[in-house]
mmCIF file of C-alpha atoms in Angstrom:
data_model
loop_
_atom_site.group_PDB
_atom_site.id
_atom_site.type_symbol
_atom_site.label_atom_id
_atom_site.label_comp_id
_atom_site.label_asym_id
_atom_site.label_seq_id
_atom_site.Cartn_x
_atom_site.Cartn_y
_atom_site.Cartn_z
ATOM 1 C CA MET C 116 -10.169 -1.328 3.034
ATOM 2 C CA ARG C 117 -6.565 -2.095 2.616
ATOM 3 C CA LEU C 118 -5.081 -0.263 -0.261
ATOM 4 C CA ARG C 119 -1.067 -1.829 -0.973
ATOM 5 C CA SER C 120 -1.688 -2.721 -4.281
ATOM 6 C CA LEU C 121 -4.127 -0.836 -7.393
ATOM 7 C CA LEU C 122 -3.937 -2.371 -10.641
ATOM 8 C CA PHE C 123 -4.812 -0.297 -13.896
ATOM 9 C CA VAL C 124 -6.946 -2.162 -16.793
ATOM 10 C CA PRO C 125 -8.041 -0.966 -19.709
ATOM 11 C CA GLY C 126 -11.643 -0.351 -19.941
ATOM 12 C CA ASP C 127 -11.401 -1.855 -23.893
ATOM 13 C CA ARG C 128 -9.957 -5.096 -22.233
ATOM 14 C CA PRO C 129 -12.864 -6.920 -21.083
ATOM 15 C CA GLU C 130 -10.658 -9.752 -20.639
ATOM 16 C CA ARG C 131 -7.573 -8.297 -19.127
ATOM 17 C CA MET C 132 -10.308 -7.307 -16.358
ATOM 18 C CA ARG C 133 -11.529 -11.070 -15.506
ATOM 19 C CA LYS C 134 -7.978 -12.542 -14.980
ATOM 20 C CA ALA C 135 -7.381 -8.782 -12.784
ATOM 21 C CA LEU C 136 -8.952 -10.402 -10.449
ATOM 22 C CA THR C 137 -6.967 -13.424 -9.952
ATOM 23 C CA VAL C 138 -4.108 -11.804 -9.798
ATOM 24 C CA GLY C 139 -4.053 -10.579 -5.707
ATOM 25 C CA ALA C 140 -4.243 -6.883 -6.365
ATOM 26 C CA ASP C 141 -5.657 -5.243 -3.505
ATOM 27 C CA ALA C 142 -8.119 -2.658 -5.986
ATOM 28 C CA LEU C 143 -8.359 -2.671 -9.444
ATOM 29 C CA ILE C 144 -8.882 0.779 -11.572
ATOM 30 C CA LEU C 145 -11.071 0.224 -14.488
ATOM 31 C CA ASP C 146 -9.497 2.913 -16.644
ATOM 32 C CA LEU C 147 -11.990 5.357 -18.995
ATOM 33 C CA GLU C 148 -9.052 8.042 -19.392
ATOM 34 C CA ASP C 149 -5.741 7.535 -21.040
ATOM 35 C CA SER C 150 -5.565 4.134 -21.730
ATOM 36 C CA VAL C 151 -8.553 3.873 -24.064
ATOM 37 C CA ALA C 152 -8.671 5.843 -27.128
ATOM 38 C CA LEU C 153 -11.162 8.559 -27.936
ATOM 39 C CA SER C 154 -13.033 6.556 -30.353
ATOM 40 C CA ALA C 155 -13.245 3.531 -27.799
ATOM 41 C CA LYS C 156 -14.738 5.257 -24.779
ATOM 42 C CA GLU C 157 -17.992 4.699 -25.592
ATOM 43 C CA GLY C 158 -17.441 0.728 -25.852
ATOM 44 C CA ALA C 159 -14.947 0.663 -23.025
ATOM 45 C CA ARG C 160 -17.887 2.161 -20.692
ATOM 46 C CA ALA C 161 -20.055 -0.318 -22.051
ATOM 47 C CA ALA C 162 -17.477 -2.586 -20.611
ATOM 48 C CA VAL C 163 -16.638 -1.721 -17.640
ATOM 49 C CA ALA C 164 -20.459 -1.437 -16.867
ATOM 50 C CA ALA C 165 -21.088 -5.209 -17.808
ATOM 51 C CA PHE C 166 -18.077 -5.778 -16.006
ATOM 52 C CA LEU C 167 -18.794 -3.919 -12.479
ATOM 53 C CA ALA C 168 -22.479 -5.624 -12.996
ATOM 54 C CA GLU C 169 -20.855 -9.411 -12.855
ATOM 55 C CA ALA C 170 -18.051 -9.462 -11.260
ATOM 56 C CA GLY C 171 -18.991 -9.086 -7.579
ATOM 57 C CA ARG C 172 -17.262 -7.132 -5.016
ATOM 58 C CA ALA C 173 -14.375 -9.550 -3.591
ATOM 59 C CA VAL C 174 -12.302 -7.361 -4.801
ATOM 60 C CA PRO C 175 -12.706 -3.067 -4.868
ATOM 61 C CA LEU C 176 -13.192 -2.121 -8.190
ATOM 62 C CA PHE C 177 -12.548 2.178 -8.824
ATOM 63 C CA VAL C 178 -12.935 2.939 -12.605
ATOM 64 C CA ARG C 179 -10.611 6.271 -13.627
ATOM 65 C CA ILE C 180 -13.104 8.688 -15.971
ATOM 66 C CA ASN C 181 -12.019 11.461 -17.719
ATOM 67 C CA PRO C 182 -11.446 14.814 -16.384
ATOM 68 C CA LEU C 183 -14.304 16.448 -15.056
ATOM 69 C CA ASP C 184 -13.355 19.923 -17.503
ATOM 70 C CA GLY C 185 -13.417 17.694 -21.086
ATOM 71 C CA GLY C 186 -16.526 16.668 -21.611
ATOM 72 C CA LEU C 187 -16.641 13.191 -20.697
ATOM 73 C CA ALA C 188 -17.075 12.888 -16.784
ATOM 74 C CA ASP C 189 -20.533 13.033 -17.467
ATOM 75 C CA THR C 190 -21.096 10.100 -19.614
ATOM 76 C CA ASP C 191 -18.847 8.183 -17.486
ATOM 77 C CA LEU C 192 -20.441 8.391 -14.732
ATOM 78 C CA ALA C 193 -23.660 7.606 -15.844
ATOM 79 C CA ALA C 194 -22.778 4.931 -17.390
ATOM 80 C CA VAL C 195 -20.614 3.257 -14.978
ATOM 81 C CA LEU C 196 -22.937 4.457 -11.690
ATOM 82 C CA PRO C 197 -25.626 2.438 -12.200
ATOM 83 C CA ALA C 198 -23.644 -0.898 -11.503
ATOM 84 C CA ARG C 199 -21.750 1.015 -7.844
ATOM 85 C CA PRO C 200 -18.330 0.739 -8.344
ATOM 86 C CA THR C 201 -16.501 0.695 -5.068
ATOM 87 C CA GLY C 202 -15.302 4.594 -5.924
ATOM 88 C CA ILE C 203 -14.258 6.675 -8.233
ATOM 89 C CA VAL C 204 -10.636 7.851 -9.056
ATOM 90 C CA LEU C 205 -10.627 11.451 -10.206
ATOM 91 C CA PRO C 206 -7.914 12.609 -13.145
ATOM 92 C CA LYS C 207 -6.843 16.385 -12.795
ATOM 93 C CA ALA C 208 -7.972 16.719 -9.536
ATOM 94 C CA GLU C 209 -7.569 20.099 -8.030
ATOM 95 C CA GLY C 210 -8.478 20.006 -4.803
ATOM 96 C CA ALA C 211 -11.507 20.507 -1.992
ATOM 97 C CA ALA C 212 -12.854 22.137 -5.455
ATOM 98 C CA SER C 213 -12.621 19.157 -7.837
ATOM 99 C CA LEU C 214 -13.641 17.002 -4.962
ATOM 100 C CA ALA C 215 -17.057 18.902 -4.500
ATOM 101 C CA ASP C 216 -17.756 19.231 -8.392
ATOM 102 C CA LEU C 217 -17.043 15.091 -8.185
ATOM 103 C CA ASN C 218 -19.559 14.760 -5.086
ATOM 104 C CA ALA C 219 -22.264 16.861 -6.529
ATOM 105 C CA ARG C 220 -21.965 15.105 -9.931
ATOM 106 C CA LEU C 221 -22.263 11.876 -7.984
ATOM 107 C CA ARG C 222 -25.440 13.052 -5.129
ATOM 108 C CA ALA C 223 -26.951 14.014 -8.196
ATOM 109 C CA ARG C 224 -27.131 10.489 -9.834
ATOM 110 C CA GLY C 225 -28.512 8.918 -6.510
ATOM 111 C CA ASN C 226 -24.783 8.230 -5.181
ATOM 112 C CA GLU C 227 -24.133 8.553 -2.272
ATOM 113 C CA ASP C 228 -21.698 6.406 -1.138
ATOM 114 C CA ALA C 229 -19.028 5.834 -3.798
ATOM 115 C CA LEU C 230 -15.365 6.692 -2.477
ATOM 116 C CA VAL C 231 -13.283 9.233 -4.657
ATOM 117 C CA LEU C 232 -9.193 8.475 -5.572
ATOM 118 C CA PRO C 233 -8.237 11.789 -6.750
ATOM 119 C CA ILE C 234 -4.472 11.684 -8.753
ATOM 120 C CA ALA C 235 -3.948 15.298 -6.750
ATOM 121 C CA THR C 236 -0.684 16.400 -8.825
ATOM 122 C CA GLU C 237 -1.196 16.902 -12.828
ATOM 123 C CA THR C 238 -2.228 20.336 -12.806
ATOM 124 C CA PRO C 239 0.025 23.016 -12.122
ATOM 125 C CA ARG C 240 -2.760 24.417 -9.910
ATOM 126 C CA ALA C 241 -3.562 21.295 -8.616
ATOM 127 C CA ILE C 242 -0.002 22.139 -6.866
ATOM 128 C CA PHE C 243 -0.893 25.145 -4.648
ATOM 129 C CA ARG C 244 -4.231 22.887 -3.842
ATOM 130 C CA LEU C 245 -2.954 19.542 -1.980
ATOM 131 C CA GLY C 246 -3.650 21.113 1.584
ATOM 132 C CA ASP C 247 -7.314 21.400 0.552
ATOM 133 C CA TYR C 248 -7.970 18.143 1.247
ATOM 134 C CA ALA C 249 -9.552 18.262 4.710
ATOM 135 C CA PRO C 250 -9.887 14.629 7.007
ATOM 136 C CA GLY C 251 -13.217 14.021 7.582
ATOM 137 C CA THR C 252 -14.747 13.706 4.163
ATOM 138 C CA PRO C 253 -16.192 11.073 4.115
ATOM 139 C CA ARG C 254 -15.747 9.566 0.143
ATOM 140 C CA LEU C 255 -12.052 10.879 0.326
ATOM 141 C CA ALA C 256 -9.841 6.702 0.023
ATOM 142 C CA GLY C 257 -6.547 8.306 -0.707
ATOM 143 C CA LEU C 258 -4.625 10.474 -2.286
ATOM 144 C CA THR C 259 -1.924 9.543 -4.617
ATOM 145 C CA TRP C 260 0.004 11.465 -7.506
ATOM 146 C CA GLY C 261 1.712 11.361 -10.951
ATOM 147 C CA ALA C 262 5.038 12.345 -12.873
ATOM 148 C CA GLU C 263 3.601 12.353 -16.486
ATOM 149 C CA ASP C 264 0.970 15.135 -16.783
ATOM 150 C CA LEU C 265 2.767 17.479 -15.116
ATOM 151 C CA PRO C 266 5.982 18.002 -16.718
ATOM 152 C CA ALA C 267 3.875 17.795 -20.138
ATOM 153 C CA ALA C 268 1.642 20.746 -18.619
ATOM 154 C CA ILE C 269 4.721 22.848 -17.741
ATOM 155 C CA GLY C 270 6.814 21.988 -20.943
ATOM 156 C CA ALA C 271 9.405 20.222 -19.321
ATOM 157 C CA LEU C 272 11.368 17.550 -20.687
ATOM 158 C CA SER C 273 11.303 14.835 -18.749
ATOM 159 C CA SER C 274 10.378 14.168 -14.764
ATOM 160 C CA ARG C 275 12.855 12.197 -14.576
ATOM 161 C CA GLN C 276 16.895 11.347 -14.050
ATOM 162 C CA PRO C 277 18.558 9.815 -16.703
ATOM 163 C CA ASP C 278 18.893 7.093 -13.831
ATOM 164 C CA GLY C 279 15.159 7.085 -13.586
ATOM 165 C CA SER C 280 14.773 8.848 -10.172
ATOM 166 C CA TYR C 281 12.860 11.778 -10.063
ATOM 167 C CA THR C 282 13.938 15.159 -10.547
ATOM 168 C CA PRO C 283 13.968 17.925 -8.081
ATOM 169 C CA PRO C 284 10.749 19.152 -8.702
ATOM 170 C CA TYR C 285 8.870 16.099 -8.734
ATOM 171 C CA GLU C 286 10.778 14.807 -5.592
ATOM 172 C CA MET C 287 8.929 17.881 -4.243
ATOM 173 C CA VAL C 288 5.416 17.272 -5.750
ATOM 174 C CA ARG C 289 5.688 13.233 -4.079
ATOM 175 C CA ALA C 290 6.195 14.511 -1.183
ATOM 176 C CA LEU C 291 3.593 17.328 -0.492
ATOM 177 C CA THR C 292 1.301 14.174 -1.814
ATOM 178 C CA LEU C 293 2.446 12.384 1.279
ATOM 179 C CA PHE C 294 1.742 15.032 3.403
ATOM 180 C CA ALA C 295 -1.521 16.009 2.221
ATOM 181 C CA ALA C 296 -2.699 12.824 2.380
ATOM 182 C CA ALA C 297 -1.143 12.781 5.579
ATOM 183 C CA ALA C 298 -2.890 16.348 6.303
ATOM 184 C CA ALA C 299 -6.121 14.820 5.029
ATOM 185 C CA ASP C 300 -5.662 11.077 7.753
ATOM 186 C CA VAL C 301 -6.225 9.002 4.485
ATOM 187 C CA ALA C 302 -4.220 6.406 2.854
ATOM 188 C CA PRO C 303 -0.664 7.919 0.590
ATOM 189 C CA ILE C 304 -0.827 5.816 -2.614
ATOM 190 C CA GLU C 305 2.650 5.636 -4.767
ATOM 191 C CA THR C 306 2.710 6.007 -7.763
ATOM 192 C CA VAL C 307 2.892 3.740 -10.939
ATOM 193 C CA PHE C 308 6.577 2.403 -12.426
ATOM 194 C CA PRO C 309 6.260 2.247 -15.704
ATOM 195 C CA ALA C 310 9.561 -0.091 -16.206
ATOM 196 C CA ILE C 311 6.907 -2.762 -16.549
ATOM 197 C CA ARG C 312 9.832 -5.534 -16.999
ATOM 198 C CA ASP C 313 12.419 -4.392 -14.512
ATOM 199 C CA SER C 314 11.495 -6.001 -10.980
ATOM 200 C CA GLU C 315 14.143 -5.210 -9.296
ATOM 201 C CA GLY C 316 13.496 -1.456 -10.122
ATOM 202 C CA LEU C 317 10.059 -1.511 -9.080
ATOM 203 C CA ARG C 318 10.867 -3.619 -5.844
ATOM 204 C CA ALA C 319 13.433 -0.903 -5.013
ATOM 205 C CA TYR C 320 11.285 1.969 -6.340
ATOM 206 C CA ALA C 321 8.106 0.080 -3.587
ATOM 207 C CA GLU C 322 10.082 -0.380 -0.848
ATOM 208 C CA ARG C 323 11.295 3.222 -0.731
ATOM 209 C CA GLY C 324 7.590 4.075 -0.672
ATOM 210 C CA SER C 325 7.157 1.635 2.493
ATOM 211 C CA ARG C 326 10.016 3.724 4.032
ATOM 212 C CA ASP C 327 9.107 7.551 3.470
ATOM 213 C CA GLY C 328 5.051 6.408 4.666
ATOM 214 C CA PHE C 329 2.959 5.628 0.992
ATOM 215 C CA THR C 330 0.875 2.537 2.106
ATOM 216 C CA GLY C 331 -0.097 1.748 -1.091
ATOM 217 C CA MET C 332 1.197 1.988 -5.701
ATOM 218 C CA MET C 333 -0.420 1.762 -8.057
ATOM 219 C CA ALA C 334 0.481 -0.630 -11.074
ATOM 220 C CA LEU C 335 0.329 -1.425 -14.681
ATOM 221 C CA HIS C 336 1.115 -4.931 -15.052
ATOM 222 C CA PRO C 337 -0.342 -7.580 -13.125
ATOM 223 C CA ASP C 338 3.078 -9.163 -12.493
ATOM 224 C CA GLN C 339 3.983 -6.137 -10.515
ATOM 225 C CA VAL C 340 1.436 -6.718 -7.786
ATOM 226 C CA PRO C 341 3.498 -9.671 -6.244
ATOM 227 C CA ILE C 342 6.480 -6.990 -5.571
ATOM 228 C CA ILE C 343 4.304 -4.215 -4.609
ATOM 229 C CA ASN C 344 2.256 -6.362 -2.239
ATOM 230 C CA ALA C 345 5.132 -7.633 -0.578
ATOM 231 C CA ALA C 346 6.634 -4.130 0.028
ATOM 232 C CA PHE C 347 3.656 -2.586 1.639
ATOM 233 C CA THR C 348 3.005 -5.549 4.023
ATOM 234 C CA PRO C 349 4.707 -4.781 7.338
ATOM 235 C CA SER C 350 7.452 -7.614 8.182
ATOM 236 C CA ASP C 351 6.646 -10.099 10.996
ATOM 237 C CA ALA C 352 9.525 -8.272 13.212
ATOM 238 C CA ALA C 353 7.742 -4.858 12.548
ATOM 239 C CA ILE C 354 4.131 -6.046 13.513
ATOM 240 C CA ALA C 355 5.431 -7.450 16.541
ATOM 241 C CA HIS C 356 7.737 -4.659 17.827
ATOM 242 C CA ALA C 357 4.968 -2.181 16.716
ATOM 243 C CA ARG C 358 2.522 -4.708 18.692
ATOM 244 C CA ALA C 359 4.693 -4.731 22.099
ATOM 245 C CA VAL C 360 4.985 -0.410 21.604
ATOM 246 C CA CYS C 361 0.963 -0.015 22.190
ATOM 247 C CA ALA C 362 1.324 -2.383 24.955
ATOM 248 C CA ALA C 363 4.111 -0.747 26.980
ATOM 249 C CA PHE C 364 1.973 2.238 26.887
ATOM 250 C CA ALA C 365 -0.957 0.248 27.241
ATOM 251 C CA ALA C 366 0.361 -0.991 30.657
ATOM 252 C CA ALA C 367 1.372 2.334 31.421
ATOM 253 C CA PRO C 368 -1.100 5.218 30.059
ATOM 254 C CA GLY C 369 0.094 8.344 32.011
ATOM 255 C CA ALA C 370 3.619 7.303 31.236
ATOM 256 C CA GLY C 371 5.121 10.114 28.074
ATOM 257 C CA VAL C 372 8.616 8.312 27.337
ATOM 258 C CA LEU C 373 9.103 4.481 28.185
ATOM 259 C CA THR C 374 12.282 2.334 27.734
ATOM 260 C CA LEU C 375 11.671 -1.153 24.808
ATOM 261 C CA ASP C 376 14.244 -3.092 24.509
ATOM 262 C CA GLY C 377 17.028 -0.923 25.830
ATOM 263 C CA LYS C 378 15.804 1.580 23.535
ATOM 264 C CA MET C 379 14.235 4.428 24.357
ATOM 265 C CA ILE C 380 10.420 5.186 22.628
ATOM 266 C CA ASP C 381 8.036 8.312 23.671
ATOM 267 C CA ARG C 382 4.027 9.159 22.233
ATOM 268 C CA PRO C 383 5.326 9.634 18.128
ATOM 269 C CA HIS C 384 6.326 6.291 18.613
ATOM 270 C CA LEU C 385 3.045 5.118 20.020
ATOM 271 C CA ARG C 386 1.916 6.870 16.731
ATOM 272 C CA GLN C 387 3.657 5.386 13.896
ATOM 273 C CA ALA C 388 3.018 2.008 15.869
ATOM 274 C CA GLU C 389 -0.525 2.170 15.569
ATOM 275 C CA ARG C 390 -0.636 3.821 12.488
ATOM 276 C CA LEU C 391 1.255 0.335 10.952
ATOM 277 C CA LEU C 392 -0.925 -1.637 12.731
ATOM 278 C CA ALA C 393 -4.011 -0.572 11.034
ATOM 279 C CA ARG C 394 -3.027 -0.996 7.544
ATOM 280 C CA LEU C 395 -3.086 -5.091 8.583
ATOM 281 C CA GLY C 396 -7.036 -4.665 8.305
#
């Protein structure tokens, strides 16, 4: 499953869900958490379940439920699981324990195949659990992070510098999420870019994420999707080079170091090339 762009859609706006299917996002995240007021959650559950039942799965459909410890998650799951969402986005996740808890709740409702995408950095405790997402967990679709809930949880005034870049604590959290996803052998998904009208800022942010090793990004607005898709789609030149690296090592399977286009390449270059080609789906 290619996950370059994952577009959030409020669960209480069914008209936006239908439109979102047409904007080119690799997946939709139908939101029952932050974008839906408490008074609107019951209606949002019904709207999301109805949409899941009618939409098909040409676009993977994830549902962001409410946190497991908040008293609403079980009601969310009871409403949407019969309609077989592609996966569940888990907010306030705190490592393997949260993953096991959600897995138990899914299995108790007869669901064995829904994927899980944890938002893995929204509480202080979560930061110390990032290494817990072990490889080989079948449900784990990736790891993503957020820079909004954590500052509130610790009493910080902001996660950002005046120019919009992250302050050092949140740069660290971003990096830890990237490495945790690599350690678990799942997709690292960059967090949202809140300035939805700043196309150039988004482009720079998404390209930085791709450069650093993220393979996709969450989006808040349909207009962000084409920019994100472009940033996380390898260029023709990068694809050609990756194929050349793989071909060179295939032709010399016992070699540790080779020369390609006048430059040394070794096994890490091969692994990098294989990972890039795997992103093509």
